[in-house]
Amino acid sequence: MTAPSETPPPAEAAAAPQKKEKKERKPQTGPPEGYEKKKQLTKAERRELQEKQRAAKAAAKGDAPEAKKGGDAKKAPGAAAPKGGGGKEPPAKDTPKPAAPKHTGVLAHLEATSKKKPPSNAHAAVEALGLRYAAGLHDGANERCVAMLAAFKEFVGDYQLAPNTTVNRDLDKKLKPQIQHLIDRRPLSASMGAAVRKLRRCIATLDPEMSAEDAKAALRDEIDAYARERIVLANEVIAKLASEKLRDGDVVVTFGRADAVESALYAAKAAGTTLRVVVVDAAPALEGRVLLRRLNAAGLDCAYCLLHAAPLHLKHATKVVLGADALFSNGAVLAAAGTAGVAMLASAQNVPVLVCCEAYKFHDRVQLDSVASNELVDLDPKGKAPADGDKPRARARHLKYDVTPATFVSAIVSEHGLLPPSACAVLIREMGESEGKENPV
């Protein structure tokens, strides 16, 4: 018997040559046939190529690109000629005007605060008060606060309770837009913020079962009591305490005009004390002129000077009596711009400085400079606008307040007595004014 021949199956026989071919292939190391290596372009050639590509795209859109050099438009190949002939270029399209540069200085946050638009859902009395605030008709801290309380009193009188709600929640909700309207017109002072917090606390403590009319009557009484006790009566007590510190023959220097200082000088005159008052003033408000006329009418011996002449009068001064728009917990005094300069000059001459300030102006905030929180006023608010074609004039702005450090203040005169500046934080805590540290709105 013969052995059968060993032959591979047909499938294996077909696969064998393929494996052999794979083994025989060599990896391709060079570029494929017909490949042309790109020429390395220089920087100038790349720029020329990019400009040609831009011109081609602009020609496809129908616009001729402007040349970067020389100001002439480059004519792209294939671009349509402008209508009308004569080689004239088509009129340029209207381009949007560039946006005005943003104010990026150190006072940018104060500039942004004065450009807010007030809402339109304000009460008529609040709207009228906001316009007067913006026009600068109410300028003193006490005057602004009294006017605000009077406007809120009218708002409370016209309030209508919404259905299916309580008085304290609905009234507080409707009061917030009124407060915000005044803030947008002009930032609230520290005294106004204290009055707003007091009013909102009174609203929050109303009995939910109380009728709307009873609640409105109670709130109007609270507003009247706050204005009478915290402003009017406090001013009288401060005037009496400050006048007791003035002696016959004193030369008293004051700055600007403050209600408490004016009342103290009247009280000293009524008590028979012989004084000489020097009123120091500064632009742009020049409020000292009003005080000078009133003191002369009351029979007081007065002199008037601007801030740059204050050192000459402080050499002969025996006391400096100043007002305040706010008093912070670190003893610093916020007052009309120029007050800090007078206090520093008096300290250099070893003249005692008394600051008359009602307790409702005390604020638990700490402020170290005059830039963090302040107001901007125009030095020439009635200036003429530039004519057409004239260059816009630079606006002269002025900080309304400055901060006097506690080291230049000898004593604080409030309705609670004479206090050192270091005791302000203790008094704020005892009065409970530290409640409601959040924004009034």
Short mmCIF file of C-alpha atoms in Angstrom, two decimals:
data_model
loop_
_atom_site.label_atom_id
_atom_site.label_comp_id
_atom_site.label_asym_id
_atom_site.label_seq_id
_atom_site.Cartn_x
_atom_site.Cartn_y
_atom_site.Cartn_z
CA MET A 1 0.00 0.00 0.00
CA THR A 2 1.21 3.41 -0.90
CA ALA A 3 0.96 6.31 1.61
CA PRO A 4 -1.46 9.11 0.68
CA SER A 5 0.24 12.34 -0.47
CA GLU A 6 0.06 15.22 1.98
CA THR A 7 -1.57 18.14 0.17
CA PRO A 8 -2.84 21.28 1.97
CA PRO A 9 -6.50 22.13 1.81
CA PRO A 10 -7.55 24.62 -0.86
CA ALA A 11 -8.13 27.46 1.64
CA GLU A 12 -4.71 27.08 3.22
CA ALA A 13 -3.15 26.91 -0.21
CA ALA A 14 -4.69 30.29 -1.14
CA ALA A 15 -3.65 31.95 2.09
CA ALA A 16 -0.06 30.86 1.85
CA PRO A 17 1.02 33.17 -1.02
CA GLN A 18 -0.68 36.18 0.67
CA LYS A 19 1.32 35.71 3.85
CA LYS A 20 4.41 35.48 1.79
CA GLU A 21 3.59 38.73 0.02
CA LYS A 22 3.10 40.52 3.33
CA LYS A 23 6.44 39.43 4.53
CA GLU A 24 8.08 40.66 1.36
CA ARG A 25 6.63 44.23 1.64
CA LYS A 26 8.98 46.87 2.96
CA PRO A 27 7.90 49.97 4.90
CA GLN A 28 7.72 53.17 2.85
CA THR A 29 10.28 55.65 4.11
CA GLY A 30 10.27 58.44 1.51
CA PRO A 31 7.48 60.65 0.10
CA PRO A 32 5.03 59.01 -2.32
CA GLU A 33 5.58 59.21 -6.05
CA GLY A 34 4.48 62.50 -7.61
CA TYR A 35 4.78 64.46 -4.32
CA GLU A 36 6.31 67.90 -4.61
CA LYS A 37 7.75 69.48 -1.53
CA LYS A 38 6.30 72.93 -0.72
CA LYS A 39 8.61 75.84 -1.01
CA GLN A 40 9.46 77.56 2.30
CA LEU A 41 7.93 81.06 2.17
CA THR A 42 9.51 84.12 3.64
CA LYS A 43 7.66 86.45 5.99
CA ALA A 44 7.01 89.01 3.23
CA GLU A 45 5.70 86.31 0.88
CA ARG A 46 3.34 84.97 3.56
CA ARG A 47 1.99 88.48 4.17
CA GLU A 48 1.44 89.01 0.44
CA LEU A 49 -0.36 85.69 0.18
CA GLN A 50 -2.63 86.57 3.11
CA GLU A 51 -3.51 89.93 1.56
CA LYS A 52 -4.38 88.24 -1.73
CA GLN A 53 -6.65 85.80 0.10
CA ARG A 54 -8.38 88.64 1.94
CA ALA A 55 -8.84 90.54 -1.32
CA ALA A 56 -10.37 87.48 -2.96
CA LYS A 57 -12.82 87.01 -0.07
CA ALA A 58 -13.77 90.71 -0.12
CA ALA A 59 -14.27 90.58 -3.91
CA ALA A 60 -16.60 87.61 -3.47
CA LYS A 61 -18.66 89.63 -0.98
CA GLY A 62 -18.65 92.77 -3.17
CA ASP A 63 -16.54 94.98 -0.85
CA ALA A 64 -13.16 96.38 -1.71
CA PRO A 65 -10.70 96.10 1.19
CA GLU A 66 -8.89 99.14 2.45
CA ALA A 67 -5.17 99.22 2.03
CA LYS A 68 -3.17 99.09 5.19
CA LYS A 69 -0.62 101.56 3.88
CA GLY A 70 -1.32 104.77 2.00
CA GLY A 71 -5.08 104.66 2.64
CA ASP A 72 -5.90 103.52 -0.98
CA ALA A 73 -8.21 100.61 -1.64
CA LYS A 74 -6.64 97.64 -3.34
CA LYS A 75 -8.48 96.35 -6.37
CA ALA A 76 -8.83 92.60 -6.17
CA PRO A 77 -8.76 90.64 -9.43
CA GLY A 78 -12.26 89.90 -10.61
CA ALA A 79 -13.87 92.53 -8.42
CA ALA A 80 -16.81 94.46 -9.88
CA ALA A 81 -16.15 98.10 -10.79
CA PRO A 82 -18.10 100.72 -8.79
CA LYS A 83 -21.23 102.09 -10.34
CA GLY A 84 -21.20 105.53 -11.93
CA GLY A 85 -17.78 105.19 -13.62
CA GLY A 86 -15.12 107.85 -13.49
CA GLY A 87 -12.97 105.77 -11.21
CA LYS A 88 -14.80 107.15 -8.17
CA GLU A 89 -14.89 105.05 -5.06
CA PRO A 90 -18.27 104.06 -3.64
CA PRO A 91 -19.42 106.08 -0.61
CA ALA A 92 -18.25 104.65 2.66
CA LYS A 93 -20.85 102.88 4.71
CA ASP A 94 -21.91 104.28 8.08
CA THR A 95 -19.74 102.76 10.75
CA PRO A 96 -20.84 102.70 14.40
CA LYS A 97 -19.24 105.33 16.56
CA PRO A 98 -16.68 104.02 19.01
CA ALA A 99 -17.92 103.69 22.56
CA ALA A 100 -16.92 106.39 25.00
CA PRO A 101 -13.95 105.41 27.13
CA LYS A 102 -14.88 104.15 30.53
CA HIS A 103 -13.82 106.09 33.59
CA THR A 104 -11.14 103.95 35.19
CA GLY A 105 -9.73 106.36 37.77
CA VAL A 106 -9.81 106.07 41.53
CA LEU A 107 -13.26 107.73 41.60
CA ALA A 108 -14.86 105.42 39.02
CA HIS A 109 -17.10 103.80 41.65
CA LEU A 110 -18.41 107.21 42.71
CA GLU A 111 -19.05 108.19 39.08
CA ALA A 112 -21.04 104.97 38.50
CA THR A 113 -23.13 105.63 41.60
CA SER A 114 -24.30 109.01 40.31
CA LYS A 115 -25.49 107.64 36.93
CA LYS A 116 -28.08 105.12 38.09
CA LYS A 117 -31.57 105.50 36.67
CA PRO A 118 -34.29 105.59 39.31
CA PRO A 119 -37.31 103.29 38.90
CA SER A 120 -40.62 104.67 37.73
CA ASN A 121 -42.86 103.14 40.40
CA ALA A 122 -42.08 105.74 43.07
CA HIS A 123 -44.71 107.62 45.05
CA ALA A 124 -45.35 111.20 43.96
CA ALA A 125 -43.87 112.67 47.16
CA VAL A 126 -40.81 110.44 46.90
CA GLU A 127 -40.36 111.30 43.22
CA ALA A 128 -40.50 115.03 43.97
CA LEU A 129 -38.03 114.60 46.83
CA GLY A 130 -35.64 112.67 44.58
CA LEU A 131 -35.66 115.53 42.08
CA ARG A 132 -34.89 118.01 44.84
CA TYR A 133 -32.07 115.78 46.09
CA ALA A 134 -30.57 115.61 42.60
CA ALA A 135 -30.80 119.40 42.26
CA GLY A 136 -29.04 119.90 45.61
CA LEU A 137 -31.93 121.76 47.25
CA HIS A 138 -31.68 119.65 50.45
CA ASP A 139 -28.04 119.60 51.46
CA GLY A 140 -27.64 119.32 55.23
CA ALA A 141 -27.82 115.91 56.90
CA ASN A 142 -30.68 116.92 59.20
CA GLU A 143 -32.54 118.69 56.42
CA ARG A 144 -32.29 115.69 54.10
CA CYS A 145 -33.45 113.31 56.81
CA VAL A 146 -36.44 115.44 57.81
CA ALA A 147 -37.49 115.79 54.17
CA MET A 148 -37.20 112.03 53.66
CA LEU A 149 -39.31 111.28 56.73
CA ALA A 150 -41.97 113.74 55.53
CA ALA A 151 -42.09 112.01 52.12
CA PHE A 152 -42.35 108.56 53.72
CA LYS A 153 -45.13 109.87 55.95
CA GLU A 154 -47.12 110.84 52.85
CA PHE A 155 -46.37 107.46 51.30
CA VAL A 156 -47.66 105.65 54.39
CA GLY A 157 -50.79 107.82 54.40
CA ASP A 158 -51.61 106.83 50.79
CA TYR A 159 -50.77 103.15 51.29
CA GLN A 160 -53.44 100.60 50.35
CA LEU A 161 -53.25 97.07 51.73
CA ALA A 162 -53.11 94.35 49.07
CA PRO A 163 -55.61 91.48 49.46
CA ASN A 164 -54.59 88.21 51.11
CA THR A 165 -51.55 89.64 52.88
CA THR A 166 -50.52 91.36 56.12
CA VAL A 167 -49.62 94.98 56.67
CA ASN A 168 -46.04 94.45 57.85
CA ARG A 169 -45.05 92.28 54.87
CA ASP A 170 -46.90 94.20 52.17
CA LEU A 171 -45.86 97.66 53.40
CA ASP A 172 -42.20 96.70 53.72
CA LYS A 173 -42.28 95.23 50.21
CA LYS A 174 -43.73 98.45 48.79
CA LEU A 175 -41.36 100.65 50.79
CA LYS A 176 -38.22 99.14 49.23
CA PRO A 177 -38.73 100.72 45.76
CA GLN A 178 -39.22 104.12 47.41
CA ILE A 179 -35.91 103.81 49.26
CA GLN A 180 -34.15 102.60 46.14
CA HIS A 181 -35.50 105.56 44.19
CA LEU A 182 -33.86 107.99 46.63
CA ILE A 183 -30.61 106.00 46.57
CA ASP A 184 -30.50 106.16 42.78
CA ARG A 185 -31.04 109.90 42.85
CA ARG A 186 -28.39 110.46 45.51
CA PRO A 187 -26.70 108.07 47.98
CA LEU A 188 -28.24 107.99 51.43
CA SER A 189 -26.36 109.68 54.24
CA ALA A 190 -25.60 107.86 57.48
CA SER A 191 -28.42 109.71 59.24
CA MET A 192 -30.92 108.77 56.53
CA GLY A 193 -29.82 105.14 56.71
CA ALA A 194 -30.45 105.11 60.47
CA ALA A 195 -33.93 106.59 59.96
CA VAL A 196 -34.73 104.00 57.26
CA ARG A 197 -33.66 101.12 59.51
CA LYS A 198 -35.79 102.50 62.34
CA LEU A 199 -38.84 102.77 60.07
CA ARG A 200 -38.41 99.24 58.74
CA ARG A 201 -38.04 97.87 62.28
CA CYS A 202 -41.30 99.60 63.22
CA ILE A 203 -43.02 98.03 60.21
CA ALA A 204 -41.64 94.58 61.06
CA THR A 205 -42.97 94.77 64.63
CA LEU A 206 -46.51 95.68 63.61
CA ASP A 207 -49.22 93.29 64.76
CA PRO A 208 -50.27 91.18 61.74
CA GLU A 209 -53.87 91.34 62.96
CA MET A 210 -53.85 95.15 63.02
CA SER A 211 -56.00 96.90 60.47
CA ALA A 212 -54.41 98.98 57.74
CA GLU A 213 -55.71 102.29 59.11
CA ASP A 214 -54.44 101.60 62.63
CA ALA A 215 -51.06 100.55 61.28
CA LYS A 216 -50.79 103.69 59.17
CA ALA A 217 -51.64 105.91 62.14
CA ALA A 218 -49.08 104.14 64.34
CA LEU A 219 -46.34 104.52 61.74
CA ARG A 220 -47.06 108.22 61.21
CA ASP A 221 -46.78 108.74 64.97
CA GLU A 222 -43.48 106.87 65.02
CA ILE A 223 -42.11 109.05 62.20
CA ASP A 224 -43.10 112.25 64.02
CA ALA A 225 -41.62 111.00 67.29
CA TYR A 226 -38.34 110.05 65.63
CA ALA A 227 -37.95 113.46 64.00
CA ARG A 228 -38.83 115.27 67.22
CA GLU A 229 -36.68 113.23 69.61
CA ARG A 230 -33.64 112.32 67.53
CA ILE A 231 -33.27 115.61 65.64
CA VAL A 232 -35.08 118.56 67.23
CA LEU A 233 -34.68 117.78 70.93
CA ALA A 234 -31.22 116.31 70.42
CA ASN A 235 -30.15 119.55 68.74
CA GLU A 236 -31.35 121.56 71.72
CA VAL A 237 -29.45 119.39 74.22
CA ILE A 238 -26.26 119.57 72.15
CA ALA A 239 -26.54 123.35 71.90
CA LYS A 240 -26.82 123.64 75.68
CA LEU A 241 -23.86 121.32 76.36
CA ALA A 242 -21.62 122.98 73.78
CA SER A 243 -22.48 126.53 74.92
CA GLU A 244 -21.41 125.63 78.46
CA LYS A 245 -17.89 124.99 77.18
CA LEU A 246 -17.60 128.49 75.69
CA ARG A 247 -16.25 131.27 77.85
CA ASP A 248 -16.23 135.08 77.64
CA GLY A 249 -13.64 136.34 75.19
CA ASP A 250 -13.35 133.04 73.28
CA VAL A 251 -12.45 133.18 69.61
CA VAL A 252 -14.45 130.32 68.09
CA VAL A 253 -13.58 129.00 64.63
CA THR A 254 -16.14 126.96 62.71
CA PHE A 255 -16.33 125.61 59.19
CA GLY A 256 -19.27 125.74 56.79
CA ARG A 257 -22.69 125.53 58.39
CA ALA A 258 -24.05 122.92 60.77
CA ASP A 259 -27.37 123.07 62.62
CA ALA A 260 -25.91 121.95 65.95
CA VAL A 261 -23.05 124.47 65.81
CA GLU A 262 -25.40 127.29 64.88
CA SER A 263 -27.73 126.42 67.76
CA ALA A 264 -24.77 126.28 70.18
CA LEU A 265 -23.64 129.78 69.19
CA TYR A 266 -27.18 131.10 69.63
CA ALA A 267 -27.38 129.48 73.07
CA ALA A 268 -24.07 131.04 74.10
CA LYS A 269 -25.29 134.45 72.97
CA ALA A 270 -28.54 133.97 74.92
CA ALA A 271 -26.53 133.06 78.04
CA GLY A 272 -24.62 136.39 77.80
CA THR A 273 -21.30 134.94 76.67
CA THR A 274 -19.19 137.34 74.62
CA LEU A 275 -17.72 135.57 71.61
CA ARG A 276 -15.92 136.30 68.39
CA VAL A 277 -16.79 133.80 65.66
CA VAL A 278 -14.62 133.14 62.62
CA VAL A 279 -16.50 131.36 59.84
CA VAL A 280 -14.17 129.42 57.51
CA ASP A 281 -15.67 128.52 54.15
CA ALA A 282 -14.75 126.67 50.98
CA ALA A 283 -16.07 126.23 47.45
CA PRO A 284 -18.20 124.99 45.84
CA ALA A 285 -20.99 125.04 48.45
CA LEU A 286 -19.91 128.20 50.35
CA GLU A 287 -22.44 127.40 53.08
CA GLY A 288 -20.56 129.57 55.52
CA ARG A 289 -22.08 132.66 53.90
CA VAL A 290 -25.52 131.61 55.08
CA LEU A 291 -24.22 131.07 58.63
CA LEU A 292 -22.43 134.44 58.54
CA ARG A 293 -25.63 136.31 57.63
CA ARG A 294 -27.62 134.56 60.37
CA LEU A 295 -25.01 135.17 63.06
CA ASN A 296 -24.71 138.83 62.11
CA ALA A 297 -28.50 139.13 62.31
CA ALA A 298 -28.36 137.61 65.82
CA GLY A 299 -25.82 140.24 66.94
CA LEU A 300 -22.69 138.06 67.13
CA ASP A 301 -19.25 139.47 66.31
CA CYS A 302 -18.20 137.53 63.19
CA ALA A 303 -15.39 137.30 60.66
CA TYR A 304 -15.30 135.40 57.40
CA CYS A 305 -12.44 133.78 55.47
CA LEU A 306 -11.84 131.04 52.97
CA LEU A 307 -10.01 127.83 53.76
CA HIS A 308 -6.59 128.99 52.56
CA ALA A 309 -6.64 131.83 55.14
CA ALA A 310 -7.65 129.61 58.08
CA PRO A 311 -4.10 129.29 59.54
CA LEU A 312 -3.93 133.04 60.15
CA HIS A 313 -7.13 133.01 62.23
CA LEU A 314 -6.35 129.76 64.05
CA LYS A 315 -3.28 131.41 65.61
CA HIS A 316 -5.67 133.52 67.70
CA ALA A 317 -8.43 130.93 68.18
CA THR A 318 -9.26 129.41 71.56
CA LYS A 319 -11.75 126.76 70.39
CA VAL A 320 -12.85 125.08 67.17
CA VAL A 321 -16.46 123.89 66.97
CA LEU A 322 -17.37 121.73 63.98
CA GLY A 323 -20.41 119.85 62.74
CA ALA A 324 -20.63 116.32 61.36
CA ASP A 325 -22.66 114.40 58.81
CA ALA A 326 -21.68 111.03 60.31
CA LEU A 327 -19.50 109.66 63.07
CA PHE A 328 -17.98 106.19 62.69
CA SER A 329 -17.23 103.61 65.34
CA ASN A 330 -13.48 104.31 65.16
CA GLY A 331 -14.10 107.97 66.09
CA ALA A 332 -13.54 109.33 62.58
CA VAL A 333 -15.79 112.21 61.54
CA LEU A 334 -17.41 112.50 58.10
CA ALA A 335 -18.20 116.13 57.33
CA ALA A 336 -18.14 118.68 54.53
CA ALA A 337 -14.90 118.72 52.53
CA GLY A 338 -12.50 121.06 54.31
CA THR A 339 -13.43 120.06 57.85
CA ALA A 340 -10.44 117.73 58.16
CA GLY A 341 -8.08 120.52 57.12
CA VAL A 342 -9.42 122.87 59.80
CA ALA A 343 -9.20 120.15 62.47
CA MET A 344 -5.61 119.30 61.53
CA LEU A 345 -4.57 122.97 61.58
CA ALA A 346 -6.21 123.41 64.99
CA SER A 347 -4.42 120.34 66.33
CA ALA A 348 -1.10 121.76 65.13
CA GLN A 349 -1.87 124.96 67.09
CA ASN A 350 -2.99 122.98 70.20
CA VAL A 351 -6.53 124.36 69.91
CA PRO A 352 -9.25 122.03 71.26
CA VAL A 353 -11.68 120.72 68.64
CA LEU A 354 -15.31 120.01 69.60
CA VAL A 355 -17.52 118.10 67.16
CA CYS A 356 -21.29 118.50 67.60
CA CYS A 357 -23.12 115.45 66.31
CA GLU A 358 -26.54 113.96 67.03
CA ALA A 359 -26.50 110.33 68.13
CA TYR A 360 -28.63 109.15 65.23
CA LYS A 361 -25.72 110.01 62.92
CA PHE A 362 -23.46 107.50 64.66
CA HIS A 363 -22.66 104.59 62.37
CA ASP A 364 -21.06 101.25 63.20
CA ARG A 365 -19.06 101.30 59.97
CA VAL A 366 -15.34 102.08 59.89
CA GLN A 367 -14.01 104.41 57.19
CA LEU A 368 -10.38 105.41 56.93
CA ASP A 369 -10.35 107.64 53.84
CA SER A 370 -12.59 109.90 51.78
CA VAL A 371 -12.48 107.85 48.58
CA ALA A 372 -14.12 104.55 49.56
CA SER A 373 -17.54 106.14 50.10
CA ASN A 374 -18.31 109.70 49.07
CA GLU A 375 -20.23 111.87 46.61
CA LEU A 376 -19.05 113.80 43.57
CA VAL A 377 -20.29 117.33 42.90
CA ASP A 378 -19.67 119.63 39.94
CA LEU A 379 -17.66 122.74 40.65
CA ASP A 380 -19.53 124.52 37.84
CA PRO A 381 -22.98 122.88 37.62
CA LYS A 382 -24.40 125.83 35.66
CA GLY A 383 -21.61 125.94 33.09
CA LYS A 384 -22.50 126.29 29.43
CA ALA A 385 -22.34 123.24 27.20
CA PRO A 386 -19.70 123.34 24.42
CA ALA A 387 -20.94 124.56 21.04
CA ASP A 388 -21.04 122.34 17.98
CA GLY A 389 -17.54 121.63 16.74
CA ASP A 390 -15.88 122.65 19.99
CA LYS A 391 -13.92 120.18 21.99
CA PRO A 392 -15.72 118.98 25.14
CA ARG A 393 -14.44 120.68 28.24
CA ALA A 394 -13.02 118.76 31.17
CA ARG A 395 -15.51 118.44 34.02
CA ALA A 396 -14.26 119.80 37.33
CA ARG A 397 -15.42 117.42 40.06
CA HIS A 398 -15.17 117.79 43.80
CA LEU A 399 -15.52 115.37 46.72
CA LYS A 400 -18.39 116.46 48.90
CA TYR A 401 -17.12 115.02 52.21
CA ASP A 402 -13.83 114.29 53.90
CA VAL A 403 -12.91 112.13 56.88
CA THR A 404 -11.28 113.62 59.97
CA PRO A 405 -9.25 111.07 61.99
CA ALA A 406 -10.11 110.70 65.66
CA THR A 407 -6.64 111.91 66.68
CA PHE A 408 -7.56 115.47 65.69
CA VAL A 409 -10.82 115.55 67.70
CA SER A 410 -10.79 116.54 71.37
CA ALA A 411 -14.40 115.62 72.26
CA ILE A 412 -17.74 114.65 70.74
CA VAL A 413 -20.77 116.62 71.90
CA SER A 414 -24.00 114.61 71.59
CA GLU A 415 -27.29 114.48 73.48
CA HIS A 416 -25.67 111.77 75.64
CA GLY A 417 -22.99 114.19 76.87
CA LEU A 418 -19.35 114.92 76.07
CA LEU A 419 -17.51 111.81 74.93
CA PRO A 420 -14.01 111.04 73.75
CA PRO A 421 -13.86 109.71 70.18
CA SER A 422 -12.83 106.29 71.49
CA ALA A 423 -16.22 105.91 73.24
CA CYS A 424 -18.25 106.08 70.03
CA ALA A 425 -18.28 102.29 69.55
CA VAL A 426 -19.53 101.78 73.12
CA LEU A 427 -22.33 104.30 72.64
CA ILE A 428 -23.37 102.70 69.35
CA ARG A 429 -23.58 99.31 71.01
CA GLU A 430 -25.58 100.64 73.96
CA MET A 431 -28.05 102.47 71.74
CA GLY A 432 -28.63 99.40 69.64
CA GLU A 433 -27.76 101.22 66.42
CA SER A 434 -25.65 98.25 65.37
CA GLU A 435 -28.85 96.40 64.47
CA GLY A 436 -29.56 96.03 60.75
CA LYS A 437 -26.01 96.19 59.48
CA GLU A 438 -27.21 95.21 56.04
CA ASN A 439 -28.07 97.63 53.28
CA PRO A 440 -31.25 99.63 54.05
CA VAL A 441 -32.82 98.13 50.92
#
